[in-house]
CSV table of C-alpha atoms and ligand atoms in Angstrom, one decimal:
chain,number,residue,atom,x,y,z
A,1,MET,CA,76.6,-2.3,-0.8
A,2,ALA,CA,77.5,-5.4,1.0
A,3,GLU,CA,80.4,-6.1,-1.3
A,4,GLU,CA,82.0,-2.8,-0.5
A,5,ALA,CA,81.6,-3.1,3.2
A,6,GLU,CA,83.1,-6.5,3.7
A,7,LYS,CA,86.7,-7.4,3.2
A,8,GLU,CA,86.2,-10.5,1.4
A,9,ILE,CA,88.7,-11.6,-1.3
A,10,THR,CA,87.6,-10.5,-4.7
A,11,THR,CA,90.8,-9.4,-6.5
A,12,PHE,CA,94.2,-10.8,-7.1
A,13,GLU,CA,95.7,-8.0,-4.9
A,14,ASP,CA,93.7,-9.5,-2.0
A,15,PHE,CA,95.7,-12.7,-2.1
A,16,LYS,CA,98.8,-10.7,-1.1
A,17,LEU,CA,100.8,-12.0,-4.1
A,18,ASN,CA,104.0,-10.3,-4.8
A,19,ARG,CA,104.3,-7.4,-7.3
A,20,GLN,CA,106.1,-9.6,-9.9
A,21,LEU,CA,103.2,-12.0,-10.0
A,22,LEU,CA,100.5,-9.2,-10.0
A,23,ASN,CA,102.2,-7.5,-12.9
A,24,ALA,CA,102.3,-10.8,-14.9
A,25,ILE,CA,98.6,-11.4,-14.1
A,26,GLU,CA,97.7,-8.0,-15.3
A,27,GLU,CA,99.6,-8.5,-18.5
A,28,ALA,CA,98.0,-11.9,-19.0
A,29,GLY,CA,94.7,-10.0,-19.1
A,30,TYR,CA,93.3,-11.7,-16.0
A,31,GLU,CA,91.0,-9.2,-14.5
A,32,LYS,CA,89.6,-11.1,-11.6
A,33,PRO,CA,90.2,-14.5,-10.0
A,34,THR,CA,87.9,-17.3,-11.2
A,35,PRO,CA,85.9,-19.2,-8.6
A,36,ILE,CA,88.4,-22.0,-8.3
A,37,GLN,CA,91.2,-19.4,-7.8
A,38,LEU,CA,89.1,-17.6,-5.1
A,39,LYS,CA,88.7,-20.8,-3.2
A,40,ALA,CA,92.0,-22.5,-3.7
A,41,ILE,CA,94.7,-19.8,-3.6
A,42,PRO,CA,94.2,-18.8,0.0
A,43,VAL,CA,94.2,-22.4,1.2
A,44,ILE,CA,97.2,-23.4,-0.8
A,45,MET,CA,99.1,-20.3,0.3
A,46,GLY,CA,98.2,-21.3,3.9
A,47,GLY,CA,100.3,-24.4,3.3
A,48,HIS,CA,97.4,-27.0,3.3
A,49,ASP,CA,97.0,-30.0,1.2
A,50,VAL,CA,94.2,-29.6,-1.3
A,51,MET,CA,91.9,-31.9,-3.1
A,52,GLY,CA,90.5,-29.8,-6.0
A,53,ILE,CA,87.7,-31.0,-8.2
A,54,ALA,CA,87.8,-28.7,-11.2
A,55,GLN,CA,87.8,-29.1,-14.9
A,56,THR,CA,90.1,-27.6,-17.5
A,57,GLY,CA,88.8,-24.2,-18.5
A,58,THR,CA,88.0,-23.1,-15.0
A,59,GLY,CA,91.4,-21.4,-14.4
A,60,LYS,CA,92.7,-24.3,-12.2
A,61,THR,CA,96.2,-24.1,-13.5
A,62,ALA,CA,96.8,-20.6,-12.2
A,63,ALA,CA,95.0,-21.6,-9.0
A,64,PHE,CA,97.9,-23.9,-8.1
A,65,LEU,CA,100.7,-22.1,-9.9
A,66,LEU,CA,100.3,-18.7,-8.3
A,67,PRO,CA,100.8,-20.0,-4.8
A,68,ILE,CA,103.7,-22.2,-6.0
A,69,LEU,CA,105.4,-19.3,-7.7
A,70,MET,CA,105.0,-17.3,-4.4
A,71,LYS,CA,106.5,-20.2,-2.4
A,72,VAL,CA,109.4,-21.0,-4.7
A,73,LYS,CA,109.9,-17.2,-5.0
A,74,TYR,CA,113.3,-17.1,-6.9
A,75,ALA,CA,116.0,-19.2,-8.4
A,76,GLN,CA,117.8,-21.1,-5.7
A,77,GLY,CA,120.0,-24.2,-5.6
A,78,MET,CA,120.1,-26.9,-8.3
A,79,ASN,CA,117.2,-29.2,-7.7
A,80,PRO,CA,113.5,-28.8,-8.2
A,81,ARG,CA,111.4,-27.7,-5.2
A,82,ALA,CA,108.1,-28.1,-6.9
A,83,ILE,CA,107.0,-31.0,-9.1
A,84,ILE,CA,103.9,-30.9,-11.2
A,85,LEU,CA,102.8,-34.1,-12.7
A,86,ALA,CA,100.4,-34.2,-15.6
A,87,PRO,CA,99.0,-37.2,-17.6
A,88,THR,CA,99.8,-36.1,-21.1
A,89,ARG,CA,102.6,-34.0,-22.7
A,90,GLU,CA,100.0,-31.7,-24.1
A,91,LEU,CA,98.8,-30.8,-20.6
A,92,ALA,CA,102.3,-30.7,-19.2
A,93,MET,CA,103.3,-28.2,-21.9
A,94,GLN,CA,100.3,-26.1,-21.2
A,95,ILE,CA,101.2,-25.9,-17.6
A,96,GLU,CA,104.7,-24.9,-18.3
A,97,GLU,CA,103.5,-22.2,-20.6
A,98,HIS,CA,101.4,-20.9,-17.8
A,99,ILE,CA,104.6,-20.8,-15.6
A,100,THR,CA,106.3,-18.8,-18.4
A,101,LEU,CA,103.5,-16.4,-18.5
A,102,LEU,CA,102.9,-15.9,-14.8
A,103,GLY,CA,106.5,-16.2,-13.7
A,104,LYS,CA,107.9,-13.9,-16.4
A,105,TYR,CA,108.9,-11.2,-13.9
A,106,THR,CA,110.7,-13.7,-11.6
A,107,ASP,CA,113.9,-15.5,-12.2
A,108,ILE,CA,112.4,-18.9,-11.4
A,109,ARG,CA,113.8,-21.7,-13.6
A,110,HIS,CA,111.4,-24.2,-14.9
A,111,THR,CA,111.1,-26.8,-17.6
A,112,VAL,CA,108.9,-29.5,-18.9
A,113,ILE,CA,109.9,-33.1,-19.6
A,114,TYR,CA,107.9,-35.9,-21.2
A,115,GLY,CA,108.4,-39.2,-23.0
A,116,GLY,CA,108.3,-39.9,-26.7
A,117,LEU,CA,111.7,-38.4,-27.4
A,118,GLY,CA,115.3,-38.9,-26.3
A,119,PRO,CA,116.1,-37.5,-22.8
A,120,LYS,CA,119.4,-35.8,-23.7
A,121,THR,CA,118.2,-32.2,-24.1
A,122,GLN,CA,115.9,-32.6,-21.1
A,123,ILE,CA,118.9,-33.9,-19.0
A,124,GLU,CA,121.0,-31.0,-20.1
A,125,THR,CA,118.3,-28.5,-19.0
A,126,ILE,CA,117.9,-30.2,-15.7
A,127,ASN,CA,121.7,-30.1,-15.1
A,128,LYS,CA,121.7,-26.3,-15.4
A,129,GLY,CA,119.6,-26.0,-12.2
A,130,LEU,CA,115.9,-25.9,-11.8
A,131,ASP,CA,113.2,-24.7,-9.4
A,132,ILE,CA,109.9,-26.0,-10.9
A,133,LEU,CA,109.6,-29.2,-13.0
A,134,VAL,CA,106.6,-30.2,-15.0
A,135,SER,CA,106.5,-33.8,-16.1
A,136,THR,CA,104.6,-36.8,-17.2
A,137,PRO,CA,104.9,-39.6,-14.5
A,138,LYS,CA,106.9,-42.1,-16.5
A,139,ARG,CA,109.6,-39.7,-17.7
A,140,LEU,CA,110.1,-38.3,-14.2
A,141,MET,CA,110.8,-41.8,-12.8
A,142,GLU,CA,113.0,-42.7,-15.8
A,143,LEU,CA,115.2,-39.8,-15.2
A,144,TYR,CA,115.2,-40.3,-11.4
A,145,LEU,CA,116.2,-43.9,-11.8
A,146,LYS,CA,119.0,-42.9,-14.1
A,147,GLY,CA,120.3,-40.6,-11.4
A,148,GLU,CA,119.7,-37.5,-13.5
A,149,LEU,CA,117.1,-36.0,-11.2
A,150,ILE,CA,117.4,-35.2,-7.5
A,151,LEU,CA,114.1,-35.1,-5.8
A,152,LYS,CA,115.1,-34.6,-2.2
A,153,GLU,CA,114.3,-30.9,-2.2
A,154,VAL,CA,110.8,-31.2,-3.3
A,155,LYS,CA,108.4,-29.3,-1.1
A,156,THR,CA,105.3,-29.1,-3.2
A,157,LEU,CA,103.9,-31.9,-5.4
A,158,VAL,CA,100.9,-31.4,-7.7
A,159,LEU,CA,99.0,-34.2,-9.4
A,160,ASP,CA,97.0,-32.6,-12.1
A,161,GLU,CA,94.1,-34.4,-13.8
A,162,ALA,CA,94.6,-37.2,-11.4
A,163,ASP,CA,91.6,-39.1,-12.7
A,164,LYS,CA,93.2,-39.2,-16.1
A,165,MET,CA,96.5,-40.4,-14.7
A,166,MET,CA,94.7,-43.2,-13.0
A,167,ASP,CA,92.9,-44.1,-16.2
A,168,MET,CA,96.2,-44.1,-18.1
A,169,GLY,CA,97.7,-46.6,-15.6
A,170,PHE,CA,100.2,-44.3,-14.0
A,171,MET,CA,99.6,-45.4,-10.5
A,172,PRO,CA,102.8,-47.5,-10.2
A,173,GLN,CA,105.0,-44.6,-11.2
A,174,ILE,CA,103.1,-42.3,-8.8
A,175,ARG,CA,103.5,-44.7,-5.9
A,176,GLN,CA,107.2,-45.2,-6.7
A,177,MET,CA,107.7,-41.4,-6.7
A,178,LEU,CA,105.8,-40.9,-3.5
A,179,GLU,CA,108.4,-43.2,-1.8
A,180,VAL,CA,111.4,-41.2,-3.0
A,181,ILE,CA,110.4,-37.6,-2.4
A,182,PRO,CA,110.5,-36.0,1.1
A,183,ARG,CA,107.6,-36.8,3.4
A,184,LYS,CA,107.3,-33.3,4.6
A,185,ARG,CA,105.8,-31.5,1.7
A,186,GLN,CA,102.6,-29.9,0.5
A,187,ASN,CA,100.4,-32.0,-1.8
A,188,LEU,CA,97.9,-30.7,-4.3
A,189,LEU,CA,95.6,-33.0,-6.2
A,190,PHE,CA,93.4,-31.9,-9.0
A,191,SER,CA,90.8,-34.0,-10.8
A,192,ALA,CA,87.9,-33.3,-13.0
A,193,THR,CA,85.8,-36.0,-11.3
A,194,MET,CA,85.5,-37.7,-7.9
A,195,HIS,CA,86.4,-41.1,-9.4
A,196,PRO,CA,86.7,-43.8,-6.6
A,197,LYS,CA,90.3,-44.4,-7.6
A,198,VAL,CA,91.0,-40.7,-7.1
A,199,VAL,CA,89.5,-40.8,-3.6
A,200,GLU,CA,91.7,-43.8,-2.9
A,201,LEU,CA,94.7,-42.0,-4.1
A,202,SER,CA,93.9,-38.9,-2.1
A,203,GLU,CA,93.6,-40.9,1.1
A,204,GLU,CA,97.0,-42.3,0.5
A,205,PHE,CA,98.6,-39.1,-0.6
A,206,LEU,CA,97.0,-36.1,1.1
A,207,GLU,CA,97.2,-35.1,4.7
A,208,PHE,CA,94.0,-33.6,6.1
A,209,PRO,CA,93.2,-32.1,2.7
A,210,THR,CA,90.9,-29.2,2.2
A,211,ARG,CA,88.4,-30.2,-0.4
A,212,ILE,CA,87.6,-27.5,-3.0
A,213,GLU,CA,85.1,-28.0,-5.7
A,214,VAL,CA,83.8,-26.0,-8.5
A,215,THR,CA,81.2,-27.7,-10.5
A,216,PRO,CA,81.1,-26.1,-13.8
A,217,GLN,CA,77.8,-25.1,-15.1
A,218,ALA,CA,78.5,-27.3,-18.0
A,219,THR,CA,75.1,-27.5,-19.5
A,220,PRO,CA,73.7,-24.5,-21.2
A,221,VAL,CA,70.0,-23.8,-20.4
A,222,GLU,CA,67.8,-25.4,-22.9
A,223,THR,CA,65.8,-22.3,-23.6
A,224,VAL,CA,68.8,-20.7,-25.2
A,225,SER,CA,69.4,-21.2,-28.9
A,226,GLN,CA,73.0,-21.0,-29.9
A,227,VAL,CA,74.6,-20.1,-33.2
A,228,LEU,CA,78.2,-19.8,-34.3
A,229,TYR,CA,79.6,-17.7,-37.1
A,230,GLN,CA,83.1,-18.1,-38.3
A,231,VAL,CA,84.1,-14.5,-38.8
A,232,PRO,CA,87.6,-14.1,-40.2
A,233,ASN,CA,88.8,-11.0,-38.5
A,234,LEU,CA,88.0,-8.0,-36.3
A,235,ARG,CA,86.7,-5.7,-39.0
A,236,THR,CA,84.3,-8.4,-40.3
A,237,LYS,CA,83.2,-9.0,-36.7
A,238,ILE,CA,82.3,-5.3,-36.5
A,239,ALA,CA,80.4,-5.5,-39.8
A,240,MET,CA,78.6,-8.6,-38.6
A,241,LEU,CA,77.6,-7.0,-35.4
A,242,GLU,CA,76.4,-4.0,-37.2
A,243,HIS,CA,74.4,-6.2,-39.6
A,244,ILE,CA,72.6,-8.2,-37.0
A,245,ILE,CA,71.6,-5.3,-34.7
A,246,GLN,CA,69.8,-3.5,-37.5
A,247,ASP,CA,66.7,-5.4,-36.4
A,248,ARG,CA,65.9,-3.2,-33.4
A,249,GLU,CA,62.7,-4.9,-32.5
A,250,THR,CA,64.2,-8.4,-32.1
A,251,PHE,CA,67.6,-7.2,-30.8
A,252,ASN,CA,66.1,-5.0,-28.1
A,253,ARG,CA,68.1,-5.9,-25.0
A,254,VAL,CA,71.5,-7.2,-25.9
A,255,ILE,CA,74.6,-8.1,-23.9
A,256,ILE,CA,77.8,-8.1,-26.0
A,257,PHE,CA,80.7,-10.0,-24.4
A,258,THR,CA,84.3,-9.3,-25.1
A,259,ARG,CA,87.5,-10.8,-23.7
A,260,SER,CA,89.3,-7.7,-22.9
A,261,LYS,CA,88.5,-4.3,-21.3
A,262,LYS,CA,89.8,-2.7,-24.4
A,263,ASN,CA,87.5,-4.5,-26.8
A,264,ALA,CA,84.6,-3.7,-24.4
A,265,GLU,CA,85.4,0.0,-24.6
A,266,ASP,CA,85.9,-0.1,-28.3
A,267,VAL,CA,82.7,-1.9,-29.1
A,268,ALA,CA,80.8,0.4,-26.8
A,269,LYS,CA,82.3,3.5,-28.3
A,270,PHE,CA,81.6,2.2,-31.8
A,271,LEU,CA,77.9,1.6,-31.1
A,272,GLU,CA,77.6,5.0,-29.4
A,273,ARG,CA,79.1,6.8,-32.4
A,274,ARG,CA,76.8,5.1,-34.7
A,275,GLU,CA,73.8,5.9,-32.5
A,276,TYR,CA,72.4,2.5,-32.4
A,277,GLY,CA,70.8,3.1,-29.0
A,278,GLU,CA,71.9,3.6,-25.5
A,279,VAL,CA,75.1,1.7,-24.6
A,280,ARG,CA,76.9,1.0,-21.4
A,281,ALA,CA,80.2,-0.8,-20.9
A,282,ILE,CA,81.0,-2.7,-17.7
A,283,HIS,CA,84.4,-4.2,-16.9
A,284,GLY,CA,87.0,-4.4,-14.3
A,285,ASN,CA,88.1,-0.8,-14.6
A,286,LYS,CA,84.6,0.6,-13.9
A,287,GLY,CA,83.8,1.3,-10.3
A,288,GLN,CA,81.2,-0.7,-8.5
A,289,ASN,CA,78.7,2.2,-8.5
A,290,THR,CA,79.1,2.8,-12.2
A,291,ARG,CA,78.5,-0.9,-12.8
A,292,ILE,CA,75.4,-1.0,-10.7
A,293,ASN,CA,74.0,2.1,-12.4
A,294,SER,CA,74.7,0.6,-15.8
A,295,MET,CA,73.0,-2.6,-14.8
A,296,GLU,CA,70.0,-0.9,-13.4
A,297,ALA,CA,69.6,1.2,-16.6
A,298,PHE,CA,69.9,-1.9,-18.7
A,299,LYS,CA,67.3,-3.7,-16.4
A,300,GLY,CA,65.0,-0.8,-16.7
A,301,GLY,CA,65.1,-1.0,-20.5
A,302,GLU,CA,66.6,2.4,-21.0
A,303,VAL,CA,69.8,0.9,-22.3
A,304,ARG,CA,69.8,-1.3,-25.4
A,305,PHE,CA,73.3,-2.6,-25.3
A,306,LEU,CA,75.4,-3.7,-22.4
A,307,VAL,CA,79.0,-4.4,-23.4
A,308,ALA,CA,80.7,-6.6,-20.8
A,309,THR,CA,83.8,-8.6,-20.0
A,310,ASP,CA,83.5,-11.9,-18.2
A,311,VAL,CA,84.2,-10.3,-14.9
A,312,ALA,CA,80.9,-8.6,-15.0
A,313,SER,CA,79.0,-11.5,-16.4
A,314,ARG,CA,78.3,-13.3,-13.2
A,315,GLY,CA,76.7,-10.4,-11.5
A,316,ILE,CA,74.2,-9.8,-14.3
A,317,ASP,CA,70.7,-10.8,-13.3
A,318,VAL,CA,68.4,-9.4,-15.8
A,319,THR,CA,65.4,-11.1,-17.3
A,320,MET,CA,64.3,-10.5,-20.8
A,321,VAL,CA,67.7,-10.2,-22.3
A,322,SER,CA,66.9,-10.8,-26.0
A,323,HIS,CA,70.4,-11.8,-27.1
A,324,VAL,CA,73.9,-12.5,-25.9
A,325,ILE,CA,76.5,-11.8,-28.5
A,326,ASN,CA,80.0,-13.3,-28.0
A,327,PHE,CA,82.1,-10.8,-29.9
A,328,ASP,CA,85.1,-12.7,-28.7
A,329,VAL,CA,85.3,-16.3,-27.6
A,330,PRO,CA,86.2,-16.7,-23.9
A,331,PHE,CA,89.3,-18.6,-22.9
A,332,VAL,CA,87.9,-19.7,-19.6
A,333,TYR,CA,85.6,-22.1,-21.2
A,334,GLU,CA,83.1,-22.2,-18.4
A,335,ASP,CA,82.5,-18.5,-19.0
A,336,TYR,CA,80.8,-19.4,-22.2
A,337,VAL,CA,78.1,-21.1,-20.2
A,338,HIS,CA,77.9,-18.2,-17.8
A,339,ARG,CA,77.7,-15.8,-20.7
A,340,ILE,CA,74.9,-17.5,-22.6
A,341,GLY,CA,73.1,-18.1,-19.3
A,342,ARG,CA,72.4,-14.4,-19.2
A,343,THR,CA,69.7,-14.9,-21.8
A,344,GLY,CA,66.9,-17.3,-21.7
A,345,ARG,CA,66.3,-16.7,-18.1
A,346,ALA,CA,63.1,-17.6,-16.3
A,347,GLU,CA,61.8,-19.6,-19.2
A,348,ASN,CA,62.2,-16.8,-21.7
A,349,ALA,CA,63.6,-17.9,-25.0
A,350,GLY,CA,67.0,-16.4,-25.6
A,351,ALA,CA,69.6,-16.5,-28.2
A,352,ALA,CA,73.4,-16.6,-28.0
A,353,ILE,CA,75.4,-15.7,-31.1
A,354,THR,CA,79.1,-16.3,-31.2
A,355,PHE,CA,81.7,-14.9,-33.5
A,356,ALA,CA,84.9,-16.8,-33.8
A,357,ASN,CA,88.0,-16.1,-35.9
A,358,PRO,CA,90.2,-19.0,-37.1
A,359,ALA,CA,92.4,-18.9,-34.0
A,360,GLU,CA,89.3,-18.8,-31.7
A,361,MET,CA,87.9,-21.9,-33.4
A,362,TYR,CA,90.4,-24.0,-31.3
A,363,HIS,CA,88.7,-22.7,-28.2
A,364,ILE,CA,85.3,-23.3,-29.6
A,365,ARG,CA,86.1,-27.0,-29.9
A,366,LYS,CA,87.2,-27.1,-26.3
A,367,ILE,CA,84.0,-25.3,-25.2
A,368,GLU,CA,82.0,-27.8,-27.2
A,369,LYS,CA,83.8,-30.6,-25.3
A,370,LEU,CA,82.9,-28.9,-22.0
A,371,ILE,CA,79.2,-28.4,-22.8
A,372,ARG,CA,79.1,-31.8,-24.6
A,373,MET,CA,77.4,-30.5,-27.6
A,374,ARG,CA,78.2,-29.0,-31.0
A,375,ILE,CA,77.3,-25.3,-31.3
A,376,PRO,CA,75.2,-25.0,-34.5
A,377,GLU,CA,77.0,-23.1,-37.1
A,378,GLN,CA,75.7,-20.9,-39.8
A,379,PRO,CA,77.4,-19.3,-42.8
A,380,MET,CA,78.0,-15.6,-42.7
A,381,PRO,CA,75.0,-13.7,-44.3
A,382,PRO,CA,76.0,-12.8,-47.8
A,383,GLU,CA,75.1,-9.1,-47.2
A,384,VAL,CA,77.9,-8.8,-44.7
A,385,LYS,CA,81.1,-7.6,-46.3
A,386,ILE,CA,84.1,-9.8,-45.6
A,387,HIS,CA,86.9,-7.3,-44.8
A,388,GLU,CA,90.4,-7.8,-45.6
A,389,ILE,CA,92.5,-8.8,-42.7
A,390,THR,CA,95.2,-6.4,-41.5
A,391,PHE,CA,98.7,-7.7,-41.7
A,392,GLU,CA,99.1,-7.3,-37.9
A,393,GLU,CA,96.0,-9.3,-37.2
A,394,GLN,CA,96.9,-12.0,-39.7
A,395,GLN,CA,100.2,-12.4,-38.0
A,396,ALA,CA,98.6,-12.6,-34.6
A,397,ILE,CA,96.1,-15.2,-35.7
A,398,ALA,CA,98.8,-17.3,-37.5
A,399,ARG,CA,100.9,-17.1,-34.4
A,400,ASP,CA,98.0,-18.3,-32.3
A,401,ILE,CA,97.3,-21.2,-34.5
A,402,ASP,CA,100.9,-22.2,-34.7
A,403,HIS,CA,101.0,-22.1,-31.0
A,404,GLN,CA,97.9,-24.2,-30.7
A,405,LYS,CA,99.4,-26.8,-33.1
A,406,ARG,CA,102.7,-26.8,-31.1
A,407,THR,CA,100.8,-27.4,-27.9
A,408,GLU,CA,99.1,-30.4,-29.4
A,409,ASN,CA,102.2,-31.6,-31.1
A,410,PRO,CA,105.5,-30.4,-29.7
A,411,ASP,CA,107.3,-31.5,-32.9
A,412,PHE,CA,105.3,-29.2,-35.0
A,413,LYS,CA,107.5,-26.4,-36.4
A,414,GLY,CA,105.4,-23.5,-37.6
A,415,ALA,CA,106.1,-20.3,-39.4
A,416,PHE,CA,106.2,-18.5,-36.1
A,417,HIS,CA,108.4,-20.8,-34.2
A,418,GLU,CA,109.2,-18.7,-31.1
A,419,LYS,CA,112.1,-19.3,-28.8
A,420,LYS,CA,111.2,-21.0,-25.5
A,421,GLY,CA,110.1,-18.5,-22.9
A,422,LYS,CA,109.1,-15.9,-25.5
A,423,HIS,CA,105.5,-17.1,-25.8
A,424,LYS,CA,103.0,-14.4,-25.4
A,425,SER,CA,99.5,-15.1,-24.2
A,426,ASN,CA,96.6,-14.5,-26.5
A,427,PHE,CA,95.5,-11.8,-24.1
A,428,GLU,CA,98.8,-10.1,-24.3
A,429,LYS,CA,98.8,-10.1,-28.0
A,430,GLY,CA,95.3,-8.7,-28.1
A,431,LYS,CA,96.2,-6.0,-25.6
A,432,LYS,CA,99.3,-4.6,-27.3
A,433,LYS,CA,97.5,-4.3,-30.6
A,434,GLY,CA,97.5,-0.6,-31.0
A,435,ASP,CA,95.4,2.2,-29.7
A,436,PRO,CA,91.9,2.8,-30.8
A,437,LYS,CA,92.8,5.8,-33.0
A,438,ASN,CA,94.7,3.8,-35.6
A,439,SER,CA,92.4,0.9,-35.3
A,440,VAL,CA,89.9,-0.7,-37.6
A,441,TRP,CA,87.2,0.7,-35.4
A,442,GLN,CA,87.7,4.0,-37.1
A,443,LYS,CA,88.3,2.6,-40.5
A,444,THR,CA,85.1,0.6,-40.7
A,445,LYS,CA,82.7,2.6,-42.9
A,446,LYS,CA,79.2,3.4,-41.7
A,447,LYS,CA,76.5,1.5,-43.5
A,448,GLY,CA,74.5,3.1,-46.3
A,449,SER,CA,72.6,6.2,-45.4
A,450,ARG,CA,72.9,5.9,-41.7
A,451,ARG,CA,75.8,8.4,-41.8
A,452,LYS,CA,75.5,11.2,-39.3
B,1,AMP,P1,92.8,-23.7,-17.1
B,1,AMP,O1,91.4,-24.1,-16.6
B,1,AMP,O2,93.8,-23.6,-16.1
B,1,AMP,O3,93.1,-24.6,-18.3
B,1,AMP,O4,92.6,-22.2,-17.7
B,1,AMP,C1,91.8,-21.9,-18.8
B,1,AMP,C2,92.2,-20.6,-19.4
B,1,AMP,O5,91.8,-19.5,-18.6
B,1,AMP,C3,93.6,-20.4,-19.7
B,1,AMP,O6,93.7,-19.8,-21.0
B,1,AMP,C4,94.1,-19.3,-18.7
B,1,AMP,O7,95.1,-18.5,-19.2
B,1,AMP,C5,92.8,-18.5,-18.5
B,1,AMP,N1,92.7,-17.9,-17.2
B,1,AMP,C6,93.0,-18.5,-16.0
B,1,AMP,N2,92.7,-17.7,-15.0
B,1,AMP,C7,92.1,-16.6,-15.5
B,1,AMP,C8,91.5,-15.4,-15.0
B,1,AMP,N3,91.5,-15.2,-13.7
B,1,AMP,N4,90.9,-14.5,-15.8
B,1,AMP,C9,90.9,-14.8,-17.2
B,1,AMP,N5,91.5,-15.9,-17.7
B,1,AMP,C10,92.1,-16.8,-16.9
């Protein structure tokens, strides 16, 4: 196949990132670069200025952070060599968390500073020495003007969500800063829109920029009906899945999406064991040929269920998919649109069903923002047994929710207040959660008389 013959960039390895970063990427559960990452990482690593048009949810943060982490490489000196500016403290904190996640096997020192609280602790951290600094524009200039921040070693500057920064009136601080940092540097500007003010800024700020754009497919096709069920935990998700697929006639060609390879394997094995019909799993660990064969069999109607991770979702071009079931909510929000676009193709009516646990509801709200619509919600059918949540899962969900609250409000102190730098990604938490043998997959009882 063409894909195999050519040496185009398709994986994170192809970017020639160092081992520390590749290991962190793997642990974060990122199987494959997103479109913005595919486009931006090589250009940024080539040292060019970039004007990126991409929304939150596309993977844009890692698109600029990975090349920066490569360039900064390790702890060195006292002063920041990369500055990332973000309009809000929420976004600034999210960016810093990404640095923690992706830089976990490096010794790179980083911190985030923002207004709204006294600068004392922030100054203390800065004084210990720093490689990457994430900041909101005002606080950065405040500390610079106080003489607490030395900016003469800055080699990379990122303006994230530049359109929002313009809207919030940060232009004066940005101009001021551009005057005090070294002229010879790499500039990266990201914006969700091509606002005229952003174009103006980019002309002032970027040198021969490469323009990179990913227009999110933000509007789901109209022929797809969507429904959301709030499902409290994994066991209940399994029960719910089992309940809805009983109707073999309606649910005749179903794609089930999961966030991790492990969940894809587990769901596929579960359906196989219960003999609900032919099943194939496709994800990053499956070879190209296996994936193609599975897809062909699914297309041909010999396979009832295709269980897939998002990596696989873009390549699926099958008409007559009766249903897409989102067993897990995707964290790359755009993927939601890609996923549900697999059904309702070519004017056929399709249906997309999403299961979301309490922690995933946070991401549902973000997805709804992206698609600019509310996903219609339905109560769980009364016949479906609500299973008790395992202690481990309860902890994981509570930790996720705490983490979300802290991101929205840094002063929030939750039950799972973790030390800085100790945050684990949702992916990671999911991954470590035990092997299939002890898992709820085995414990879930088969329904009624369907026992083998
Ligand atoms: P962003 O658009 O940068 O806000 O990223 C949205 C979400 O996608 C974050 O939760 C990231 O951790 C996640 N993410 C970024 N890159 C990837 C990838 N290649 N594969 C899977 N998830 C990713």
